[in-house]
mmCIF file of C-alpha atoms in Angstrom:
data_model
loop_
_atom_site.group_PDB
_atom_site.id
_atom_site.type_symbol
_atom_site.label_atom_id
_atom_site.label_comp_id
_atom_site.label_asym_id
_atom_site.label_seq_id
_atom_site.Cartn_x
_atom_site.Cartn_y
_atom_site.Cartn_z
ATOM 1 C CA MET A 15 -67.738 52.585 79.624
ATOM 2 C CA SER A 16 -71.593 51.502 80.235
ATOM 3 C CA SER A 17 -72.716 48.234 81.258
ATOM 4 C CA PHE A 18 -74.295 47.468 77.570
ATOM 5 C CA ASP A 19 -70.799 48.040 75.762
ATOM 6 C CA ARG A 20 -69.202 45.621 78.071
ATOM 7 C CA SER A 21 -72.092 42.869 77.870
ATOM 8 C CA LYS A 22 -71.689 43.429 73.804
ATOM 9 C CA ARG A 23 -67.755 42.976 73.616
ATOM 10 C CA ARG A 24 -68.234 39.866 75.331
ATOM 11 C CA VAL A 25 -70.612 38.225 72.933
ATOM 12 C CA GLN A 26 -67.995 39.282 70.243
ATOM 13 C CA LEU A 27 -65.499 37.195 71.990
ATOM 14 C CA TRP A 28 -67.812 34.462 72.180
ATOM 15 C CA LYS A 29 -68.530 34.386 68.553
ATOM 16 C CA LYS A 30 -65.134 34.444 67.488
ATOM 17 C CA ALA A 31 -64.150 31.452 69.957
ATOM 18 C CA ILE A 32 -66.710 29.597 68.701
ATOM 19 C CA VAL A 33 -66.126 30.141 64.683
ATOM 20 C CA HIS A 34 -62.414 29.112 65.654
ATOM 21 C CA PHE A 35 -63.495 26.001 67.507
ATOM 22 C CA LEU A 36 -65.729 24.575 64.376
ATOM 23 C CA LEU A 37 -63.194 25.543 62.027
ATOM 24 C CA CYS A 38 -60.333 23.472 63.921
ATOM 25 C CA PHE A 39 -63.164 20.903 64.374
ATOM 26 C CA VAL A 40 -63.902 20.626 60.372
ATOM 27 C CA MET A 41 -60.391 20.212 59.363
ATOM 28 C CA GLY A 42 -59.856 17.654 61.786
ATOM 29 C CA PHE A 43 -62.299 15.811 60.819
ATOM 30 C CA PHE A 44 -61.826 15.540 57.135
ATOM 31 C CA THR A 45 -58.102 14.952 57.810
ATOM 32 C CA GLY A 46 -58.804 11.845 59.419
ATOM 33 C CA PHE A 47 -60.519 10.688 56.155
ATOM 34 C CA ALA A 48 -58.025 11.472 54.214
ATOM 35 C CA PRO A 49 -54.763 8.972 53.371
ATOM 36 C CA THR A 50 -51.039 9.675 54.210
ATOM 37 C CA ALA A 51 -48.695 9.527 50.854
ATOM 38 C CA LYS A 52 -46.155 7.260 52.575
ATOM 39 C CA SER A 53 -48.957 4.986 52.826
ATOM 40 C CA SER A 54 -50.163 4.624 49.418
ATOM 41 C CA ILE A 55 -46.467 4.473 48.066
ATOM 42 C CA PHE A 56 -45.964 1.336 49.967
ATOM 43 C CA SER A 57 -49.437 -0.085 49.110
ATOM 44 C CA SER A 58 -48.595 0.409 45.387
ATOM 45 C CA GLN A 59 -45.137 -1.256 45.493
ATOM 46 C CA ALA A 60 -46.611 -4.318 47.369
ATOM 47 C CA SER A 61 -49.623 -4.110 44.912
ATOM 48 C CA THR A 62 -47.174 -4.108 41.618
ATOM 49 C CA THR A 63 -44.760 -6.534 43.131
ATOM 50 C CA SER A 64 -47.388 -8.828 44.078
ATOM 51 C CA ARG A 65 -48.772 -8.715 40.370
ATOM 52 C CA LEU A 66 -45.226 -9.332 38.959
ATOM 53 C CA SER A 67 -44.891 -12.627 41.020
ATOM 54 C CA GLU A 68 -48.050 -13.728 40.086
ATOM 55 C CA PHE A 69 -47.143 -13.043 36.113
ATOM 56 C CA SER A 70 -44.116 -14.942 36.456
ATOM 57 C CA GLN A 71 -45.434 -18.197 37.723
ATOM 58 C CA GLU A 72 -47.859 -18.116 35.173
ATOM 59 C CA THR A 73 -45.033 -17.577 32.627
ATOM 60 C CA ILE A 74 -42.823 -20.168 33.969
ATOM 61 C CA GLY A 75 -46.395 -22.749 34.395
ATOM 62 C CA ILE A 76 -46.629 -21.774 30.503
ATOM 63 C CA ASN A 77 -42.992 -22.279 29.726
ATOM 64 C CA ARG A 78 -42.855 -25.978 31.337
ATOM 65 C CA SER A 79 -46.083 -27.023 29.704
ATOM 66 C CA LEU A 80 -44.500 -26.034 26.032
ATOM 67 C CA ALA A 81 -41.335 -27.872 27.135
ATOM 68 C CA THR A 82 -43.461 -31.203 27.792
ATOM 69 C CA GLU A 83 -45.539 -30.569 25.158
ATOM 70 C CA ILE A 84 -42.977 -29.995 22.245
ATOM 71 C CA PRO A 85 -40.376 -33.164 21.412
ATOM 72 C CA ALA A 86 -36.723 -31.849 20.926
ATOM 73 C CA GLU A 87 -35.632 -31.745 17.778
ATOM 74 C CA VAL A 88 -32.499 -34.334 17.272
ATOM 75 C CA SER A 89 -30.132 -33.080 14.356
ATOM 76 C CA PRO A 90 -29.252 -35.999 11.961
ATOM 77 C CA ILE A 91 -25.957 -37.453 11.814
ATOM 78 C CA PRO A 92 -24.287 -36.853 8.199
ATOM 79 C CA SER A 93 -23.101 -39.865 6.497
ATOM 80 C CA SER A 94 -19.679 -40.207 5.192
ATOM 81 C CA GLY A 95 -20.654 -39.812 1.482
ATOM 82 C CA GLN A 96 -22.669 -36.473 2.755
ATOM 83 C CA ALA A 97 -19.581 -35.230 4.616
ATOM 84 C CA LYS A 98 -17.694 -35.209 1.496
ATOM 85 C CA LEU A 99 -20.462 -33.759 -0.426
ATOM 86 C CA LEU A 100 -20.052 -30.240 2.486
ATOM 87 C CA GLU A 101 -16.277 -30.832 2.325
ATOM 88 C CA GLU A 102 -16.318 -30.085 -1.656
ATOM 89 C CA GLU A 103 -18.917 -27.656 -1.520
ATOM 90 C CA GLU A 104 -16.809 -25.776 1.127
ATOM 91 C CA GLU A 105 -13.490 -26.058 -1.027
ATOM 92 C CA GLU A 106 -15.830 -24.709 -3.969
ATOM 93 C CA ASP A 107 -16.693 -21.366 -2.238
ATOM 94 C CA ILE A 108 -13.269 -20.849 -0.983
ATOM 95 C CA ARG A 109 -12.226 -21.205 -4.582
ATOM 96 C CA GLU A 110 -14.775 -18.903 -6.067
ATOM 97 C CA GLU A 111 -13.306 -16.001 -3.430
ATOM 98 C CA PRO A 112 -11.431 -13.704 -5.213
ATOM 99 C CA HIS A 113 -7.491 -13.907 -3.990
ATOM 100 C CA LEU A 114 -6.369 -10.532 -3.982
ATOM 101 C CA VAL A 115 -2.267 -10.696 -4.228
ATOM 102 C CA PRO A 116 -0.552 -7.303 -3.671
ATOM 103 C CA ARG A 117 1.776 -5.977 -6.291
ATOM 104 C CA LYS A 118 5.532 -5.932 -5.584
ATOM 105 C CA LEU A 119 6.903 -1.938 -5.247
ATOM 106 C CA LEU A 120 9.201 -1.632 -8.524
ATOM 107 C CA ILE A 121 12.158 0.457 -8.067
ATOM 108 C CA VAL A 122 12.999 2.516 -11.193
ATOM 109 C CA VAL A 123 16.597 3.998 -11.227
ATOM 110 C CA THR A 124 17.418 6.598 -13.930
ATOM 111 C CA PRO A 125 20.686 8.307 -14.012
ATOM 112 C CA THR A 126 21.413 11.344 -15.883
ATOM 113 C CA SER A 127 23.692 13.677 -16.883
ATOM 114 C CA SER A 128 24.394 17.312 -17.326
ATOM 115 C CA LYS A 129 26.252 16.830 -20.560
ATOM 116 C CA ASP A 130 23.464 15.202 -22.270
ATOM 117 C CA ARG A 131 21.873 17.754 -24.393
ATOM 118 C CA PHE A 132 18.675 15.487 -24.363
ATOM 119 C CA ARG A 133 18.298 15.088 -21.069
ATOM 120 C CA ASP A 134 15.451 17.503 -20.167
ATOM 121 C CA VAL A 135 13.412 16.014 -23.530
ATOM 122 C CA PHE A 136 13.665 12.319 -22.703
ATOM 123 C CA LEU A 137 13.063 12.722 -19.152
ATOM 124 C CA ARG A 138 9.435 13.948 -19.696
ATOM 125 C CA ARG A 139 9.113 11.165 -22.208
ATOM 126 C CA LEU A 140 9.769 8.490 -19.584
ATOM 127 C CA ALA A 141 7.904 10.333 -16.808
ATOM 128 C CA ASN A 142 4.795 10.142 -19.259
ATOM 129 C CA THR A 143 5.541 6.252 -19.667
ATOM 130 C CA LEU A 144 5.668 5.767 -16.274
ATOM 131 C CA GLN A 145 2.525 7.453 -15.440
ATOM 132 C CA LEU A 146 0.614 4.495 -17.539
ATOM 133 C CA VAL A 147 2.617 1.872 -14.932
ATOM 134 C CA PRO A 148 0.128 0.539 -12.087
ATOM 135 C CA PRO A 149 1.352 1.247 -8.943
ATOM 136 C CA PRO A 150 3.265 1.115 -6.559
ATOM 137 C CA LEU A 151 6.302 2.463 -8.193
ATOM 138 C CA LEU A 152 8.823 4.508 -7.115
ATOM 139 C CA TRP A 153 11.385 6.634 -9.331
ATOM 140 C CA VAL A 154 14.580 7.349 -8.006
ATOM 141 C CA VAL A 155 16.395 9.885 -10.267
ATOM 142 C CA VAL A 156 20.129 10.685 -10.104
ATOM 143 C CA GLU A 157 21.989 13.810 -11.246
ATOM 144 C CA SER A 158 24.955 16.244 -10.360
ATOM 145 C CA ASN A 159 24.798 19.214 -8.480
ATOM 146 C CA SER A 160 23.907 22.207 -10.367
ATOM 147 C CA ASP A 161 22.314 25.820 -10.547
ATOM 148 C CA SER A 162 19.454 24.588 -12.986
ATOM 149 C CA SER A 163 16.175 23.557 -11.140
ATOM 150 C CA ARG A 164 14.442 21.969 -14.308
ATOM 151 C CA VAL A 165 14.836 18.429 -13.087
ATOM 152 C CA SER A 166 13.233 19.044 -9.818
ATOM 153 C CA GLU A 167 10.294 20.877 -11.876
ATOM 154 C CA THR A 168 9.854 18.285 -14.174
ATOM 155 C CA LEU A 169 9.501 15.514 -11.586
ATOM 156 C CA ARG A 170 7.170 17.641 -9.508
ATOM 157 C CA LYS A 171 4.664 18.113 -12.559
ATOM 158 C CA THR A 172 4.940 13.998 -13.452
ATOM 159 C CA GLY A 173 2.555 12.859 -10.824
ATOM 160 C CA VAL A 174 4.859 9.706 -10.260
ATOM 161 C CA MET A 175 6.022 9.109 -6.611
ATOM 162 C CA TYR A 176 9.709 9.627 -7.080
ATOM 163 C CA ARG A 177 13.183 10.479 -5.010
ATOM 164 C CA HIS A 178 15.380 13.002 -6.307
ATOM 165 C CA LEU A 179 19.066 12.192 -5.405
ATOM 166 C CA VAL A 180 22.070 14.849 -5.927
ATOM 167 C CA PHE A 181 25.867 14.288 -5.981
ATOM 168 C CA LYS A 182 28.745 16.922 -6.127
ATOM 169 C CA GLN A 183 31.437 14.913 -7.773
ATOM 170 C CA ASN A 184 32.733 15.856 -11.177
ATOM 171 C CA PHE A 185 33.168 13.285 -13.880
ATOM 172 C CA THR A 186 34.817 13.614 -17.574
ATOM 173 C CA ASN A 187 33.811 9.951 -18.595
ATOM 174 C CA ILE A 188 30.320 9.422 -19.053
ATOM 175 C CA GLU A 189 30.093 5.597 -18.333
ATOM 176 C CA GLU A 190 32.223 6.430 -14.938
ATOM 177 C CA GLU A 191 29.472 8.913 -14.220
ATOM 178 C CA MET A 192 26.774 6.313 -14.537
ATOM 179 C CA ASP A 193 28.180 3.890 -12.679
ATOM 180 C CA TYR A 194 28.591 6.290 -9.782
ATOM 181 C CA GLN A 195 24.938 7.216 -9.843
ATOM 182 C CA GLY A 196 24.041 3.817 -10.005
ATOM 183 C CA ASN A 197 25.837 3.057 -6.831
ATOM 184 C CA ILE A 198 24.179 6.151 -4.917
ATOM 185 C CA ALA A 199 20.735 4.710 -5.751
ATOM 186 C CA LEU A 200 21.508 1.681 -4.990
ATOM 187 C CA ASN A 201 23.200 3.072 -1.354
ATOM 188 C CA HIS A 202 19.955 4.691 -0.813
ATOM 189 C CA ILE A 203 17.730 2.012 -1.628
ATOM 190 C CA GLU A 204 20.042 -0.404 0.979
ATOM 191 C CA HIS A 205 20.014 2.699 3.778
ATOM 192 C CA HIS A 206 16.313 2.780 3.861
ATOM 193 C CA ARG A 207 15.606 -0.676 3.048
ATOM 194 C CA LEU A 208 12.889 -0.074 0.205
ATOM 195 C CA SER A 209 11.540 -3.696 -0.523
ATOM 196 C CA GLY A 210 11.088 -4.090 -4.161
ATOM 197 C CA ILE A 211 12.146 -5.237 -7.792
ATOM 198 C CA VAL A 212 14.984 -2.866 -9.056
ATOM 199 C CA HIS A 213 15.073 -1.651 -12.913
ATOM 200 C CA PHE A 214 17.621 0.827 -14.225
ATOM 201 C CA ALA A 215 15.889 2.577 -16.968
ATOM 202 C CA GLY A 216 18.055 4.684 -19.303
ATOM 203 C CA LEU A 217 16.576 8.071 -20.615
ATOM 204 C CA TYR A 218 16.803 6.443 -24.084
ATOM 205 C CA ASN A 219 14.951 3.222 -23.326
ATOM 206 C CA PHE A 220 11.441 2.563 -24.647
ATOM 207 C CA TYR A 221 9.208 0.080 -23.437
ATOM 208 C CA ASP A 222 5.986 -2.049 -23.997
ATOM 209 C CA LEU A 223 4.085 -1.475 -20.899
ATOM 210 C CA GLY A 224 3.689 -5.229 -20.527
ATOM 211 C CA PHE A 225 7.334 -5.430 -19.478
ATOM 212 C CA PHE A 226 6.479 -3.684 -16.102
ATOM 213 C CA ASP A 227 4.120 -6.329 -15.183
ATOM 214 C CA GLN A 228 6.259 -9.218 -16.147
ATOM 215 C CA ILE A 229 9.228 -7.882 -14.072
ATOM 216 C CA ARG A 230 7.166 -7.909 -11.048
ATOM 217 C CA GLU A 231 7.177 -11.482 -11.198
ATOM 218 C CA THR A 232 10.867 -11.483 -10.413
ATOM 219 C CA GLU A 233 11.679 -13.517 -7.471
ATOM 220 C CA VAL A 234 15.717 -12.883 -7.293
ATOM 221 C CA PHE A 235 17.177 -12.143 -10.561
ATOM 222 C CA GLY A 236 15.547 -11.442 -13.639
ATOM 223 C CA ALA A 237 16.744 -10.977 -17.114
ATOM 224 C CA TRP A 238 15.636 -9.888 -20.632
ATOM 225 C CA PRO A 239 17.033 -8.929 -23.961
ATOM 226 C CA ILE A 240 17.509 -5.468 -25.157
ATOM 227 C CA ALA A 241 17.213 -4.450 -29.053
ATOM 228 C CA MET A 242 20.040 -1.711 -29.503
ATOM 229 C CA LEU A 243 18.673 1.005 -31.955
ATOM 230 C CA SER A 244 20.695 3.659 -33.856
ATOM 231 C CA ALA A 245 19.461 6.861 -35.532
ATOM 232 C CA ASN A 246 21.427 6.817 -38.236
ATOM 233 C CA ARG A 247 21.778 3.156 -38.924
ATOM 234 C CA LYS A 248 19.243 0.660 -40.393
ATOM 235 C CA ARG A 249 20.248 -1.884 -38.156
ATOM 236 C CA VAL A 250 19.705 -3.527 -34.763
ATOM 237 C CA LYS A 251 21.780 -5.265 -32.014
ATOM 238 C CA MET A 252 20.771 -7.365 -29.467
ATOM 239 C CA GLU A 253 22.095 -7.374 -26.159
ATOM 240 C CA GLY A 254 20.467 -9.899 -22.873
ATOM 241 C CA PRO A 255 20.081 -13.156 -22.179
ATOM 242 C CA VAL A 256 19.783 -16.064 -24.581
ATOM 243 C CA CYS A 257 17.032 -18.460 -23.565
ATOM 244 C CA GLU A 258 14.701 -21.164 -23.761
ATOM 245 C CA SER A 259 11.525 -20.626 -22.600
ATOM 246 C CA SER A 260 12.332 -19.007 -19.044
ATOM 247 C CA GLN A 261 15.705 -20.489 -18.951
ATOM 248 C CA VAL A 262 18.906 -18.268 -19.494
ATOM 249 C CA ILE A 263 21.306 -20.364 -21.270
ATOM 250 C CA GLY A 264 23.977 -17.631 -22.502
ATOM 251 C CA TRP A 265 24.330 -14.179 -23.185
ATOM 252 C CA HIS A 266 24.078 -11.668 -26.100
ATOM 253 C CA LEU A 267 27.180 -9.922 -26.728
ATOM 254 C CA ARG A 268 28.124 -6.747 -29.002
ATOM 255 C CA GLU A 269 29.572 -8.670 -31.237
ATOM 256 C CA ASN A 270 28.865 -12.379 -31.271
ATOM 257 C CA THR A 271 26.885 -14.513 -28.353
ATOM 258 C CA TYR A 272 28.577 -15.403 -24.993
ATOM 259 C CA GLU A 273 28.184 -19.079 -23.668
ATOM 260 C CA ALA A 274 28.796 -20.548 -20.523
ATOM 261 C CA GLU A 275 32.701 -21.479 -21.172
ATOM 262 C CA THR A 276 34.071 -18.382 -22.932
ATOM 263 C CA GLU A 277 34.714 -15.208 -21.370
ATOM 264 C CA SER A 278 32.739 -13.586 -18.653
ATOM 265 C CA PRO A 279 30.086 -10.751 -20.475
ATOM 266 C CA VAL A 280 29.599 -7.324 -19.885
ATOM 267 C CA LEU A 281 25.666 -6.537 -19.056
ATOM 268 C CA HIS A 282 24.175 -3.680 -19.671
ATOM 269 C CA ILE A 283 22.665 -2.212 -17.157
ATOM 270 C CA SER A 284 19.234 -2.178 -18.112
ATOM 271 C CA SER A 285 19.110 -5.708 -18.827
ATOM 272 C CA PHE A 286 18.354 -7.379 -15.704
ATOM 273 C CA GLY A 287 16.379 -6.437 -12.810
ATOM 274 C CA PHE A 288 16.860 -7.792 -8.750
ATOM 275 C CA ASN A 289 14.858 -7.831 -5.498
ATOM 276 C CA SER A 290 16.266 -5.240 -3.615
ATOM 277 C CA SER A 291 16.586 -7.508 -0.417
ATOM 278 C CA ILE A 292 19.960 -8.757 -1.966
ATOM 279 C CA LEU A 293 21.809 -5.342 -0.847
ATOM 280 C CA TRP A 294 21.212 -6.028 2.790
ATOM 281 C CA ASP A 295 19.862 -9.472 3.393
ATOM 282 C CA PRO A 296 21.613 -12.076 0.831
ATOM 283 C CA GLU A 297 21.331 -14.659 3.569
ATOM 284 C CA ARG A 298 17.689 -14.783 2.682
ATOM 285 C CA TRP A 299 18.523 -15.986 -0.855
ATOM 286 C CA GLY A 300 21.122 -18.594 -0.300
ATOM 287 C CA ARG A 301 24.291 -16.137 -0.303
ATOM 288 C CA ALA A 302 26.493 -15.776 2.374
ATOM 289 C CA SER A 303 27.007 -12.599 4.458
ATOM 290 C CA ALA A 304 30.731 -12.157 3.815
ATOM 291 C CA VAL A 305 30.235 -11.912 -0.003
ATOM 292 C CA LEU A 306 28.367 -9.158 0.195
ATOM 293 C CA ASP A 307 30.601 -5.957 0.382
ATOM 294 C CA THR A 308 28.486 -3.270 -1.164
ATOM 295 C CA SER A 309 30.400 -0.427 0.854
ATOM 296 C CA GLN A 310 32.454 0.302 -2.649
ATOM 297 C CA ASN A 311 30.662 -0.969 -5.807
ATOM 298 C CA SER A 312 27.391 -2.285 -5.050
ATOM 299 C CA LEU A 313 26.435 -1.934 -8.685
ATOM 300 C CA LYS A 314 29.390 -4.518 -9.421
ATOM 301 C CA PHE A 315 28.370 -6.855 -6.851
ATOM 302 C CA VAL A 316 24.684 -7.107 -8.355
ATOM 303 C CA LYS A 317 26.223 -7.981 -11.963
ATOM 304 C CA GLN A 318 28.727 -10.625 -10.397
ATOM 305 C CA GLU A 319 25.610 -12.309 -8.753
ATOM 306 C CA VAL A 320 23.208 -11.943 -11.815
ATOM 307 C CA LEU A 321 26.201 -13.992 -13.961
ATOM 308 C CA GLU A 322 27.335 -16.345 -11.048
ATOM 309 C CA ASP A 323 24.011 -17.275 -9.675
ATOM 310 C CA GLU A 324 22.030 -19.170 -12.597
ATOM 311 C CA THR A 325 19.891 -21.032 -10.399
ATOM 312 C CA LYS A 326 18.125 -18.164 -9.564
ATOM 313 C CA LEU A 327 17.997 -15.907 -12.987
ATOM 314 C CA LYS A 328 14.642 -15.834 -14.356
ATOM 315 C CA GLY A 329 14.234 -14.572 -18.070
ATOM 316 C CA ILE A 330 11.328 -12.418 -18.608
ATOM 317 C CA PRO A 331 9.078 -12.756 -20.007
ATOM 318 C CA SER A 332 8.267 -16.164 -18.405
ATOM 319 C CA GLU A 333 6.870 -17.796 -21.379
ATOM 320 C CA ASP A 334 9.768 -16.464 -23.818
ATOM 321 C CA CYS A 335 12.415 -14.551 -22.837
ATOM 322 C CA SER A 336 13.635 -14.107 -26.216
ATOM 323 C CA LYS A 337 10.573 -11.458 -26.833
ATOM 324 C CA ILE A 338 11.717 -8.044 -26.920
ATOM 325 C CA MET A 339 9.762 -5.814 -24.549
ATOM 326 C CA MET A 340 12.187 -2.980 -24.293
ATOM 327 C CA TRP A 341 14.321 -0.714 -26.797
ATOM 328 C CA ASN A 342 17.412 1.344 -26.635
ATOM 329 C CA LEU A 343 17.664 4.294 -28.975
ATOM 330 C CA HIS A 344 21.053 5.475 -29.487
ATOM 331 C CA PHE A 345 21.812 9.274 -30.262
ATOM 332 C CA PRO A 346 24.997 10.015 -31.896
ATOM 333 C CA SER A 347 26.596 13.410 -30.987
ATOM 334 C CA GLY A 348 26.311 15.088 -34.307
ATOM 335 C CA ILE A 349 22.537 15.366 -34.282
ATOM 336 C CA PRO A 350 21.439 18.979 -33.007
ATOM 337 C CA PRO A 351 19.175 19.395 -30.013
ATOM 338 C CA PRO A 352 15.489 20.272 -30.426
ATOM 339 C CA LYS A 353 14.402 23.885 -30.560
ATOM 340 C CA PRO A 354 12.682 25.019 -27.591
ATOM 341 C CA SER A 355 9.610 26.397 -29.803
ATOM 342 C CA GLU A 356 9.115 22.557 -31.332
ATOM 343 C CA GLY A 357 8.225 20.899 -28.149
ATOM 344 C CA ILE A 358 6.786 17.212 -27.876
ATOM 345 C CA GLN A 359 4.498 16.405 -29.879
ATOM 346 C CA ARG A 360 1.582 13.708 -28.202
#
């Protein structure tokens, strides 16, 4: 290698060193003028806190000045006359507000007999009547055990809340069967403690719809007259209480009128209603618990209570309980049943 080449190489190395030095110098020079990130954050926080403190001091000063300038309002003390007027206005507002009273549950019990040729027809007719009664209403239907499902199908199509009770015993006497079914229904009500007004609605009963609103007003016991009609006789018999306004003073019998001093009357099962709680809570209504023995014959117990406790017996309707709101139609056994093709005309 010649001396010229060596000198040329040295010049190149010096140039690289000088350029590198200049770059580092320039970068360090300008870096010294640039502010660091940490110092900027603290400075911004300090500036914001100082501004907030100044603003809060200004607002406190303004509020204090307003408090000194605005005088405090003093509420005037009402006089005795004004206080009375305010109380009367509050009472009027309370009176104007609607007071909603819930309706009592109606528990309608219907015994049925498989020996009755008109059972299916009049069961549908009674179902149509109960559909028109405002709720709440529970329909308890009792029947003997059979292979037919007509009663169940009819009840499912009514749209009325119901309970279907079935028993297995066989009876030859219809009256004994009806009493037995009534006891089954009352035992079911007592067991499940269904709280409401109980009414026995026979298949052959016809109603004024206002009757169901009236019996909801029953507190303990209620009674009402029934017009007994016959299909082939032109006369009407009365059964139920004899009243003065809403006070029961006697009872209609099948042949004459019963008064308190004569023999005990035989009550029609549909001529009275009662509060169901008498079955499981007699002390609530002033009756000794030892008197209650419903395990054998609840229906007999209720009838005795209706006759004996006249102080808690209310005539229905309350305005004049001699008004007829229920009719019972008797069909003789000689009348043939309706044909399936005839149906029911509505």
